[in-house]
PDB file of C-alpha atoms and ligand atoms in Angstrom:
ATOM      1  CA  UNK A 277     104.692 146.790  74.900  1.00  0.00           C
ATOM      2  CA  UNK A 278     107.565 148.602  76.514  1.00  0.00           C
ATOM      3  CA  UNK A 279     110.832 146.415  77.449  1.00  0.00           C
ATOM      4  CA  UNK A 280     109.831 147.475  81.350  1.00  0.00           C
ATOM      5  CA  UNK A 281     106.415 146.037  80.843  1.00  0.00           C
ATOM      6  CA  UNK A 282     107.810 143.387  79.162  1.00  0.00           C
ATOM      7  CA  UNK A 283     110.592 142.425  81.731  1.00  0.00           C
ATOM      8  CA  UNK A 284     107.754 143.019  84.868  1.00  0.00           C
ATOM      9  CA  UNK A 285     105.492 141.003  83.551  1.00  0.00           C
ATOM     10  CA  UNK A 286     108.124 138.241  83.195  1.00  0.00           C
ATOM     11  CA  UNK A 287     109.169 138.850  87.199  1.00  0.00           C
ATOM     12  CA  UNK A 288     105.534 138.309  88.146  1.00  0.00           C
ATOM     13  CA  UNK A 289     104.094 135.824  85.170  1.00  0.00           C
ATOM     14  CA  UNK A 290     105.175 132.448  87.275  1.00  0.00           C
ATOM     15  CA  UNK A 291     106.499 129.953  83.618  1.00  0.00           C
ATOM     16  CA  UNK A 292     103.841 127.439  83.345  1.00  0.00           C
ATOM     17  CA  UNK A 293     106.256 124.744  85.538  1.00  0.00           C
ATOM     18  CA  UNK A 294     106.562 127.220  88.869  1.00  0.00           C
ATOM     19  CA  UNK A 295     102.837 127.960  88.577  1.00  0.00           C
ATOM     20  CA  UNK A 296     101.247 125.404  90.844  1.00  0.00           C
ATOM     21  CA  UNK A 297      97.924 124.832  87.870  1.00  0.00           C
ATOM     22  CA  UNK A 298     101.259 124.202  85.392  1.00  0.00           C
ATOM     23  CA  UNK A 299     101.990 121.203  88.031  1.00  0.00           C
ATOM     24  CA  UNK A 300      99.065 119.775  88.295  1.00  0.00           C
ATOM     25  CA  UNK A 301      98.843 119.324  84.573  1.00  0.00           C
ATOM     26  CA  UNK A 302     102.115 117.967  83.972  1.00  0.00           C
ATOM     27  CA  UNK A 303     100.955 115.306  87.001  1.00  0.00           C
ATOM     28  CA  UNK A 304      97.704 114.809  84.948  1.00  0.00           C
ATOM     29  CA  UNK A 305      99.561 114.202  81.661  1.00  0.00           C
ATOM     30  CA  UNK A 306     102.216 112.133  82.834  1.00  0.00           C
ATOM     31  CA  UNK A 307      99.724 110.074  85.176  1.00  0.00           C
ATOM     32  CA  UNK A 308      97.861 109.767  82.214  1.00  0.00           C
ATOM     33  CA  UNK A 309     100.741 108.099  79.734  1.00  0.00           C
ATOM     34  CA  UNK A 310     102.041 105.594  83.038  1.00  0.00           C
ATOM     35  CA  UNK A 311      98.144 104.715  83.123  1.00  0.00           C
ATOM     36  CA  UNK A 312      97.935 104.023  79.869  1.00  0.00           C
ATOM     37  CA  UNK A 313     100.994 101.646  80.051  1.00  0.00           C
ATOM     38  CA  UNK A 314      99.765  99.635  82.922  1.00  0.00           C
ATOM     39  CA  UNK A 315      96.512  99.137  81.074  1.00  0.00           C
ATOM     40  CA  UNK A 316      98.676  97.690  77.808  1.00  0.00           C
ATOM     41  CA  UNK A 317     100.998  96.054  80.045  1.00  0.00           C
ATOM     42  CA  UNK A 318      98.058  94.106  81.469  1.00  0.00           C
ATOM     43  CA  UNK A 319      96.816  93.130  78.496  1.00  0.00           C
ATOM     44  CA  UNK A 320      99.672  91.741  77.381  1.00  0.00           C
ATOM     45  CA  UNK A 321     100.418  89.978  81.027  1.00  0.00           C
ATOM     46  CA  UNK A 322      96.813  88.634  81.065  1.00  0.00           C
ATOM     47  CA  UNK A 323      98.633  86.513  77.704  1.00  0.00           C
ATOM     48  CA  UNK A 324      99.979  84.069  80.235  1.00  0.00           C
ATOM     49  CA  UNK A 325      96.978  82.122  80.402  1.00  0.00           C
ATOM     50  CA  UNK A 326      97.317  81.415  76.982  1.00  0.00           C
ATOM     51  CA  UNK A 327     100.219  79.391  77.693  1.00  0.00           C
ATOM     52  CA  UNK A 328     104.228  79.731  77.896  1.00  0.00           C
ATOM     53  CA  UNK A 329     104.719  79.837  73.881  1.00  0.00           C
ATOM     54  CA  UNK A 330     102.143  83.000  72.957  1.00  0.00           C
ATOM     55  CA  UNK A 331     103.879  84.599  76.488  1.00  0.00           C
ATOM     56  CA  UNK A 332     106.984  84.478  75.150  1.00  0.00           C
ATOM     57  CA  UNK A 333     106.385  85.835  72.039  1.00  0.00           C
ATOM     58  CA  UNK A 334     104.390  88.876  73.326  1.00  0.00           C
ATOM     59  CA  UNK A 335     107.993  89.515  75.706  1.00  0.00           C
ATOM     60  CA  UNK A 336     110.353  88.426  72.854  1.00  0.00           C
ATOM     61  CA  UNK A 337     107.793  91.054  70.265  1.00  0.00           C
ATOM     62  CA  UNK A 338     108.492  93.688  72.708  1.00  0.00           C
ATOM     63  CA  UNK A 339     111.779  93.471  72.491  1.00  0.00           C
ATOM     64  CA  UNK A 340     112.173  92.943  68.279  1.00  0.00           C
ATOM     65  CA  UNK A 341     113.450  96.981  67.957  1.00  0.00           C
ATOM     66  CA  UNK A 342     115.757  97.824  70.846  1.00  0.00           C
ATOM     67  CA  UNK A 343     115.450 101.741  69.473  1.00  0.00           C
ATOM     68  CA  UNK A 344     111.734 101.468  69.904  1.00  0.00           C
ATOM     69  CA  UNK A 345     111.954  99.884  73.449  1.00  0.00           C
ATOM     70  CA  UNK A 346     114.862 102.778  74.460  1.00  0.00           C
ATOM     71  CA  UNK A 347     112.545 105.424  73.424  1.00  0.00           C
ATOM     72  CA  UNK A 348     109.178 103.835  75.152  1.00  0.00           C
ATOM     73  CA  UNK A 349     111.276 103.328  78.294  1.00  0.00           C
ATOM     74  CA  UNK A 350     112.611 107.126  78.276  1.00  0.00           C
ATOM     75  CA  UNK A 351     109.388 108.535  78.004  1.00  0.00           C
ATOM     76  CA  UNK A 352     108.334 106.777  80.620  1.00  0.00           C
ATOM     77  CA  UNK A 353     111.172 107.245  83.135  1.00  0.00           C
ATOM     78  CA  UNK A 354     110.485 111.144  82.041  1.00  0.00           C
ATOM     79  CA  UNK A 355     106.991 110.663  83.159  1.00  0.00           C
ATOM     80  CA  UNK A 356     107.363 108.920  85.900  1.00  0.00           C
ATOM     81  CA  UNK A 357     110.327 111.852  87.196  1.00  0.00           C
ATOM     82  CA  UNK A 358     108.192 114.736  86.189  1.00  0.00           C
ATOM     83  CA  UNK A 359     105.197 112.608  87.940  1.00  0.00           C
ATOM     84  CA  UNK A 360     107.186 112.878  91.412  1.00  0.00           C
ATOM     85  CA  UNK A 361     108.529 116.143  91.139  1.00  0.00           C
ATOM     86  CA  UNK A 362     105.754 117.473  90.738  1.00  0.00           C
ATOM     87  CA  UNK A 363     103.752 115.690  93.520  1.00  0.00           C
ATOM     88  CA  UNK A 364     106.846 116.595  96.103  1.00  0.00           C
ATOM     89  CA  UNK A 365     106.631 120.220  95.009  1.00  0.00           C
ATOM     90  CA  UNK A 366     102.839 120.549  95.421  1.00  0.00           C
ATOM     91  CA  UNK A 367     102.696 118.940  98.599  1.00  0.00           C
ATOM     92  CA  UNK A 368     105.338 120.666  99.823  1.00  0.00           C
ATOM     93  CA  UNK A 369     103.766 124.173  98.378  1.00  0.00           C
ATOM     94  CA  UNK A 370     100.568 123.089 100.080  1.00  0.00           C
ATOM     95  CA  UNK A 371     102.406 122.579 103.502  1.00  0.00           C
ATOM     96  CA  UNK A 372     104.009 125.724 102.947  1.00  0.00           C
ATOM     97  CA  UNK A 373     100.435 127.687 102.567  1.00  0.00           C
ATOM     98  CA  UNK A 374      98.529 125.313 104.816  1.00  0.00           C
ATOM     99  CA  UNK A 375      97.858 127.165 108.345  1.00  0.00           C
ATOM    100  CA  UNK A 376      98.459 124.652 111.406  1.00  0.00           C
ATOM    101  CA  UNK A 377      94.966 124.347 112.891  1.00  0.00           C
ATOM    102  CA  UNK A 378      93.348 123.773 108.916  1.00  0.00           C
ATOM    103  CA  UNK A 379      95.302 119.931 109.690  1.00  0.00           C
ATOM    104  CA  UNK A 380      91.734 118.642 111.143  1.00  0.00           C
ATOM    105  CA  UNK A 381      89.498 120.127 108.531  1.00  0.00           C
ATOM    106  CA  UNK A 382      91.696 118.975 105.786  1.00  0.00           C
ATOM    107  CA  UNK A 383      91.830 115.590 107.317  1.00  0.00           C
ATOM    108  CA  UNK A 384      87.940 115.417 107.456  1.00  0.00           C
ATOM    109  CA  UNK A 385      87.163 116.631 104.110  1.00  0.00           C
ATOM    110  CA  UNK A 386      89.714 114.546 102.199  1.00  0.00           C
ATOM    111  CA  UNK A 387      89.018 110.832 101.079  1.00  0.00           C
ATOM    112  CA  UNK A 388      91.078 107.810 102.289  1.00  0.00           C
ATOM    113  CA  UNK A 389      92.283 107.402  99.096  1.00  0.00           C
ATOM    114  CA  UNK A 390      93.528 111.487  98.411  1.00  0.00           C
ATOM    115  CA  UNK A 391      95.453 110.815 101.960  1.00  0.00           C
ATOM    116  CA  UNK A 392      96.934 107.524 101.074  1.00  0.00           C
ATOM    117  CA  UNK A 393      98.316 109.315  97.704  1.00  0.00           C
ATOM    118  CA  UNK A 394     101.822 110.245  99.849  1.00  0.00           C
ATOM    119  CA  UNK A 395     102.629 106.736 100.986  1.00  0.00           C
ATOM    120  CA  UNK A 396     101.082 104.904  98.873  1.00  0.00           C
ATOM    121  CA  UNK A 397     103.206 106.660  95.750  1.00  0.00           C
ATOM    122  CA  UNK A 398     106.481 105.506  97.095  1.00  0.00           C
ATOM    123  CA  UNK A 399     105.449 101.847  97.840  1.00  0.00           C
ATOM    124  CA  UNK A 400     104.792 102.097  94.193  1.00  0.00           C
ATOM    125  CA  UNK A 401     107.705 103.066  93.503  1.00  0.00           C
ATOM    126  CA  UNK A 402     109.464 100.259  95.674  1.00  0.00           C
ATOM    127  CA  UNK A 403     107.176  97.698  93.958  1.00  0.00           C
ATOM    128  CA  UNK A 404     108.437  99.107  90.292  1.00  0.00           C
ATOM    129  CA  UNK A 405     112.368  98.673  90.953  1.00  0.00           C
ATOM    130  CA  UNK A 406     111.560  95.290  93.002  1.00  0.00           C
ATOM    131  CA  UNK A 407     109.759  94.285  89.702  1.00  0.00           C
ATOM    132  CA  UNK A 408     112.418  95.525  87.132  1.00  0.00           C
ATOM    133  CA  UNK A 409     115.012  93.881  89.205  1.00  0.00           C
ATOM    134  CA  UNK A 410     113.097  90.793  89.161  1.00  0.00           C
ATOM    135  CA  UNK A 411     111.487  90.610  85.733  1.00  0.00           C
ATOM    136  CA  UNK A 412     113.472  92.683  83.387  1.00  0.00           C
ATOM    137  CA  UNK A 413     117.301  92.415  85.099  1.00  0.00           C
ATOM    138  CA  UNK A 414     117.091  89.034  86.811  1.00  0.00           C
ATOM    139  CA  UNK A 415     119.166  90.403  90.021  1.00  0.00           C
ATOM    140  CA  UNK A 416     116.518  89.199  92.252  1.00  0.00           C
ATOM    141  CA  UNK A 417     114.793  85.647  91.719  1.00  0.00           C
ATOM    142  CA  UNK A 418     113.771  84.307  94.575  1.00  0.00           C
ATOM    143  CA  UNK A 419     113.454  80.233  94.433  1.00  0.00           C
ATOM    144  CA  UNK A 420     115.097  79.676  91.151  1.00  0.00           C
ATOM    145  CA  UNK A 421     117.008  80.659  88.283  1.00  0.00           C
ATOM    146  CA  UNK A 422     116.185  83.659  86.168  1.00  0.00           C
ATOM    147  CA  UNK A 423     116.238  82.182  82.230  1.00  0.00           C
ATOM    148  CA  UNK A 424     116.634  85.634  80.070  1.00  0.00           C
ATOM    149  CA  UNK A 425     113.736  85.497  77.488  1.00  0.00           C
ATOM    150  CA  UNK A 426     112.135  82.803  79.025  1.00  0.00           C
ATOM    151  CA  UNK A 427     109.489  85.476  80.793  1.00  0.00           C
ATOM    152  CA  UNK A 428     106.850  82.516  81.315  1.00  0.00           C
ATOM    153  CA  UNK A 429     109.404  80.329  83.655  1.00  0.00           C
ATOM    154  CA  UNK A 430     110.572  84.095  85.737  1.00  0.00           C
ATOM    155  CA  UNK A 431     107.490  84.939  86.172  1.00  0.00           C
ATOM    156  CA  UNK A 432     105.671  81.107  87.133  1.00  0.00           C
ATOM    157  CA  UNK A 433     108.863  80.677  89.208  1.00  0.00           C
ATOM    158  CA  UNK A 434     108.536  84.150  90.898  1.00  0.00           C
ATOM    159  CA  UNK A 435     105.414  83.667  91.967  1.00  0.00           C
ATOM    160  CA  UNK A 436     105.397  80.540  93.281  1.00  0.00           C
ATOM    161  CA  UNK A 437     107.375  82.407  96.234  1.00  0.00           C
ATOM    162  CA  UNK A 438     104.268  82.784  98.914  1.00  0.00           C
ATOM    163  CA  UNK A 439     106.158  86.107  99.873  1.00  0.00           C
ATOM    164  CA  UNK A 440     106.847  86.980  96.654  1.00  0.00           C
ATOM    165  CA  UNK A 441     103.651  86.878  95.535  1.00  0.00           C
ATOM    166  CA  UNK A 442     101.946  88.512  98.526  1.00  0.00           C
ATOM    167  CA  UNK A 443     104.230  91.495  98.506  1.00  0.00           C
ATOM    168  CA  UNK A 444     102.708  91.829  94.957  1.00  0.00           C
ATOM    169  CA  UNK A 445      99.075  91.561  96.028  1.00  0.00           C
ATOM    170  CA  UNK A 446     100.092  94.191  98.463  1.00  0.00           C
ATOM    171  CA  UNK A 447     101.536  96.148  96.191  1.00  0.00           C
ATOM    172  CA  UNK A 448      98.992  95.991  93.371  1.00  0.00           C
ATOM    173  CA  UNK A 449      96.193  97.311  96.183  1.00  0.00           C
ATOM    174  CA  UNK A 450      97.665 100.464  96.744  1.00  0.00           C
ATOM    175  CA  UNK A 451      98.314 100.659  93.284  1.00  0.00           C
ATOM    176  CA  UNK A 452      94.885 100.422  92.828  1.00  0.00           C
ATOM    177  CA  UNK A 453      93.965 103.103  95.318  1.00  0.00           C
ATOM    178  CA  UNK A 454      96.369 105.286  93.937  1.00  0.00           C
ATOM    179  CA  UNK A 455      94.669 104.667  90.366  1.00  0.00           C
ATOM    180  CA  UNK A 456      91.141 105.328  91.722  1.00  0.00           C
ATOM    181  CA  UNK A 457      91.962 108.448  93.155  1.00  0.00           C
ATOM    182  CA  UNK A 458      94.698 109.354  89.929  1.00  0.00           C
ATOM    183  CA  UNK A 459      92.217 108.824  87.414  1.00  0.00           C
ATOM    184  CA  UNK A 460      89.078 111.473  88.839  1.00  0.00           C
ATOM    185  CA  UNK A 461      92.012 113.796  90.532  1.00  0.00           C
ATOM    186  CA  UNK A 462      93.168 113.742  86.603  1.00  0.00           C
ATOM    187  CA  UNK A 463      90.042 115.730  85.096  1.00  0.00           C
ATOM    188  CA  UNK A 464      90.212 118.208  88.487  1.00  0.00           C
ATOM    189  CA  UNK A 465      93.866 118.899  87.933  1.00  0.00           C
ATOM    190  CA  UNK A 466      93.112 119.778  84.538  1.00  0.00           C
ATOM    191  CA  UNK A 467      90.008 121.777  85.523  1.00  0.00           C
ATOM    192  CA  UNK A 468      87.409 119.852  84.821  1.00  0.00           C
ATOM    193  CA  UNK A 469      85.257 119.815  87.810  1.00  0.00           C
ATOM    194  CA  UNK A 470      81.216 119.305  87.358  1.00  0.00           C
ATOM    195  CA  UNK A 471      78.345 118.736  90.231  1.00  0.00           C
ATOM    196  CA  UNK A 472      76.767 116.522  88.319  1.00  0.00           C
ATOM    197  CA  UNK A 473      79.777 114.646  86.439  1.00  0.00           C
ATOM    198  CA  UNK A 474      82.309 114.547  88.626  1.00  0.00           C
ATOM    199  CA  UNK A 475      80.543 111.663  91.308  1.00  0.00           C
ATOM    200  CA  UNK A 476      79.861 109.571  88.478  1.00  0.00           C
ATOM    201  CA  UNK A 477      83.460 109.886  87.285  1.00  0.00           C
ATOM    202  CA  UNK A 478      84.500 109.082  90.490  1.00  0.00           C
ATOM    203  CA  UNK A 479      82.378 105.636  90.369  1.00  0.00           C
ATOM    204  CA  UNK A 480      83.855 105.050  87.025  1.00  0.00           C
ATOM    205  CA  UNK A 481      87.095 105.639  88.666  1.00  0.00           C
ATOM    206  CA  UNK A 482      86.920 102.559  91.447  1.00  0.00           C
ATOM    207  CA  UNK A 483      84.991 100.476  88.190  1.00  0.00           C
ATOM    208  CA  UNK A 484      88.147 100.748  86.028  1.00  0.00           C
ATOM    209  CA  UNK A 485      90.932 100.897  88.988  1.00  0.00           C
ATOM    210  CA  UNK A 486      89.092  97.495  90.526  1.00  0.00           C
ATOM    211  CA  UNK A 487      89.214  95.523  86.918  1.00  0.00           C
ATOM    212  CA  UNK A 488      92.679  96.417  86.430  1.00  0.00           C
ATOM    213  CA  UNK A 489      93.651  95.565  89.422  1.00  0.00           C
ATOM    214  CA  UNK A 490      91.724  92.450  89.976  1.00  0.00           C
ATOM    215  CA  UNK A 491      93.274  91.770  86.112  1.00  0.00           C
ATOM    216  CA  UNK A 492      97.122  91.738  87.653  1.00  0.00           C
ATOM    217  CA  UNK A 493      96.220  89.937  91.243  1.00  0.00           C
ATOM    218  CA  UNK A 494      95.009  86.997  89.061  1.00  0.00           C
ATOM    219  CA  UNK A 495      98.349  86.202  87.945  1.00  0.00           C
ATOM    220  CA  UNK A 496      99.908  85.394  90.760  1.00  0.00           C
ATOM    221  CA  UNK A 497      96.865  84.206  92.714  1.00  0.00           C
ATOM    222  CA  UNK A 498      96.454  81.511  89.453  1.00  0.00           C
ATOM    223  CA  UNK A 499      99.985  80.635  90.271  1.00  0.00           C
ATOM    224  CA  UNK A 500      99.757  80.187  93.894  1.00  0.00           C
ATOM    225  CA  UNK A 501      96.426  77.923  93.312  1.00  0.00           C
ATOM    226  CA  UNK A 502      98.620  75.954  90.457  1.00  0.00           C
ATOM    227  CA  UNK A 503      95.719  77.244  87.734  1.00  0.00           C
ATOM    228  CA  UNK A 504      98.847  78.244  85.985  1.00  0.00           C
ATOM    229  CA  UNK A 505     101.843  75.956  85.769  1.00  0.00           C
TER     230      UNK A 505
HETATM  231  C1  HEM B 859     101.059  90.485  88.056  1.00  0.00           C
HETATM  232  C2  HEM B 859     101.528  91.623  87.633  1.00  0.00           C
HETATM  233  C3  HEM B 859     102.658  91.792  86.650  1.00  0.00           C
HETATM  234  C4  HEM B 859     103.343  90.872  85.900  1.00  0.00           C
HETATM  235  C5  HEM B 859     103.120  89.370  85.805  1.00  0.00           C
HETATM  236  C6  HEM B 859     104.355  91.587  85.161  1.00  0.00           C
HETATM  237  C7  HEM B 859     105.272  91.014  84.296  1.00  0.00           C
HETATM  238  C8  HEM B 859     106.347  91.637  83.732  1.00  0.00           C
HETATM  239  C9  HEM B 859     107.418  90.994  83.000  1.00  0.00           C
HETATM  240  C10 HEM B 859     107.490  89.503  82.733  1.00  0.00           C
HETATM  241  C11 HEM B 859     108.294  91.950  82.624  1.00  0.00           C
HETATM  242  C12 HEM B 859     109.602  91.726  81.826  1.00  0.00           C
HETATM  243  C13 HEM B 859     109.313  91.759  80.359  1.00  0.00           C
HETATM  244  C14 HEM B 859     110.556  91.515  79.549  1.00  0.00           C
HETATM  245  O1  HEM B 859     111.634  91.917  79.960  1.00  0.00           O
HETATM  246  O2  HEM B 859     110.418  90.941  78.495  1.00  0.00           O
HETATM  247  C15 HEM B 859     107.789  93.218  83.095  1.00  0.00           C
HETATM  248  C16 HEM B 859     108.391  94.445  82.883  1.00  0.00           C
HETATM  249  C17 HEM B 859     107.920  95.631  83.366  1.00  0.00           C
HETATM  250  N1  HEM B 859     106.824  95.831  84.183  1.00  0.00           N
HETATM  251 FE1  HEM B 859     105.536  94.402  84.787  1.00  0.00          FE
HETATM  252  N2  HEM B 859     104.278  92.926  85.447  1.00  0.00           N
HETATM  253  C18 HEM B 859     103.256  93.092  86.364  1.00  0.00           C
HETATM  254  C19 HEM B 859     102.825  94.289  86.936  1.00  0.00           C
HETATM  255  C20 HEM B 859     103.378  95.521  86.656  1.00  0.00           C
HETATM  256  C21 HEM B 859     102.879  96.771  87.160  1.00  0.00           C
HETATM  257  C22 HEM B 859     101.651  96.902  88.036  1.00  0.00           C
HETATM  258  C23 HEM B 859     103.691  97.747  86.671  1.00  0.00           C
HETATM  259  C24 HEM B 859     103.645  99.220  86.873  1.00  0.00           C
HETATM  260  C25 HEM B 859     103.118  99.831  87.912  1.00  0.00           C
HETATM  261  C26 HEM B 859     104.721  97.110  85.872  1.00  0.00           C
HETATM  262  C27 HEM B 859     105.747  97.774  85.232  1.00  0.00           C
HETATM  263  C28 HEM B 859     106.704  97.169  84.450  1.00  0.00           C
HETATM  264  C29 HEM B 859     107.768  97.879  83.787  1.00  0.00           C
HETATM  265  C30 HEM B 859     108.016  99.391  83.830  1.00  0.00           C
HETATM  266  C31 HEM B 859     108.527  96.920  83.098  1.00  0.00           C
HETATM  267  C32 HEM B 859     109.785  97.156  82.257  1.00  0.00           C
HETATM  268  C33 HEM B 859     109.408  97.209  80.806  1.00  0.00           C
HETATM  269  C34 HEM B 859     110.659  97.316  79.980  1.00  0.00           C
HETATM  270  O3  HEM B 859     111.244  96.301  79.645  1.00  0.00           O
HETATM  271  O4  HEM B 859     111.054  98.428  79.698  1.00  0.00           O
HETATM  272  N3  HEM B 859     104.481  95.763  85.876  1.00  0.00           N
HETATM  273  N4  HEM B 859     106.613  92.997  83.781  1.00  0.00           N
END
């Protein structure tokens, strides 16, 4: 190949992160890896019916290597940056080479959930840094003290906030809309798209965003109803 071929084909070859099918798999990948840690981080949560002493030693485990936690918790601030970039840069692409009259077709043909994505992503978001600066940092605790590594008492005493534990609830819904339509949007963005696969996919989708869902409202629903002192 001749350095002119070479150097057009690099002016037209979009690199795999300007190409728009390069976007939607780094928002498959990285949706993929935050997925995987709310599944693990509900497993471990769900440990708070076992009592305050096997809670505490799931947090306190977590935090036995400090390395270990530094590099979980950068790869997942990387995914959860390259998540929103590349939603903002699609959407805005797709605004971009979306004619104005298309609005009503587009509205009819995509699902409540696919249209709740937008909003829905940022209240996320909001929930996330609420719930770090609650949980992890202690800056917020509404109706008592935050005890560092006492995660049973933050997170019994947290909840026993009506407000507190209704802007959770809240929360944790979208979340799980967002899921449901993350998890079958995942195998499209990646190209897998099937008649005959992709409805049941997308029922498998509500089955697995519902449980884990359901999983994390019972926490502070339990501690509302005093199930869980
Ligand atoms: C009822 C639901 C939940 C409960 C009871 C809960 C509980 C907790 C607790 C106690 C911590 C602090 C752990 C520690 O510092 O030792 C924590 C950290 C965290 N939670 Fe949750 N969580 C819930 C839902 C969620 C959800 C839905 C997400 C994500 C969408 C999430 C994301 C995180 C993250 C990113 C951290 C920081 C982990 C770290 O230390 O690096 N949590 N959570």
């Amino acid at each position: 190949m001749s350095t002119s071929t070479v150097q057009a084909f690099k002016h037209q070859a979009p690199s795999f992160w300007q190409s728009t099918n390069g976007k939607k798999v780094v928002m498959a990948v990285t949706g993929c890896i935050l997925f995987l840690f709310i599944i693990g981080h509900l497993l471990g949560n769900l440990l708070v019916y076992a009592g305050p002493v096997r809670y505490n030693a799931y947090a306190a485990f977590l935090h036995f290597d400090d390395t270990l936690l530094w590099i979980i918790r950068s790869v997942l601030i990387v995914a959860v940056v390259l998540h929103i970039t590349a939603t903002v840069q699609l959407a805005l692409r797709n605004k971009k080479a979306r004619p104005v009259d298309y609005s009503r077709k587009e509205a009819i043909n995509s699902s409540f959930a696919s249209r709740t994505m937008y909003w829905s992503g940022p209240i996320v978001l909001a929930f996330v840094i609420f719930h770090l600066l609650e949980f992890t940092a202690g800056y917020i605790h509404p109706g008592s003290q935050f005890i560092r590594g006492d995660v049973y008492h933050n997170v019994i005493a947290g909840f026993s906030v009506w407000w507190v534990s209704a802007w959770y609830i809240f929360a944790l819904i979208l979340l799980g809309i967002h899921l449901r339509h993350g998890i079958w949007s995942m195998f499209q963005s990646v190209g897998y798209n099937h008649k005959k696969h992709t409805p049941l996919l997308k029922k498998a989708a509500l089955v697995i965003a519902a449980a884990i869902i359901l999983g994390y409202i019972s926490i502070p629903i339990s501690v509302l109803t005093g199930l869980v002192k």
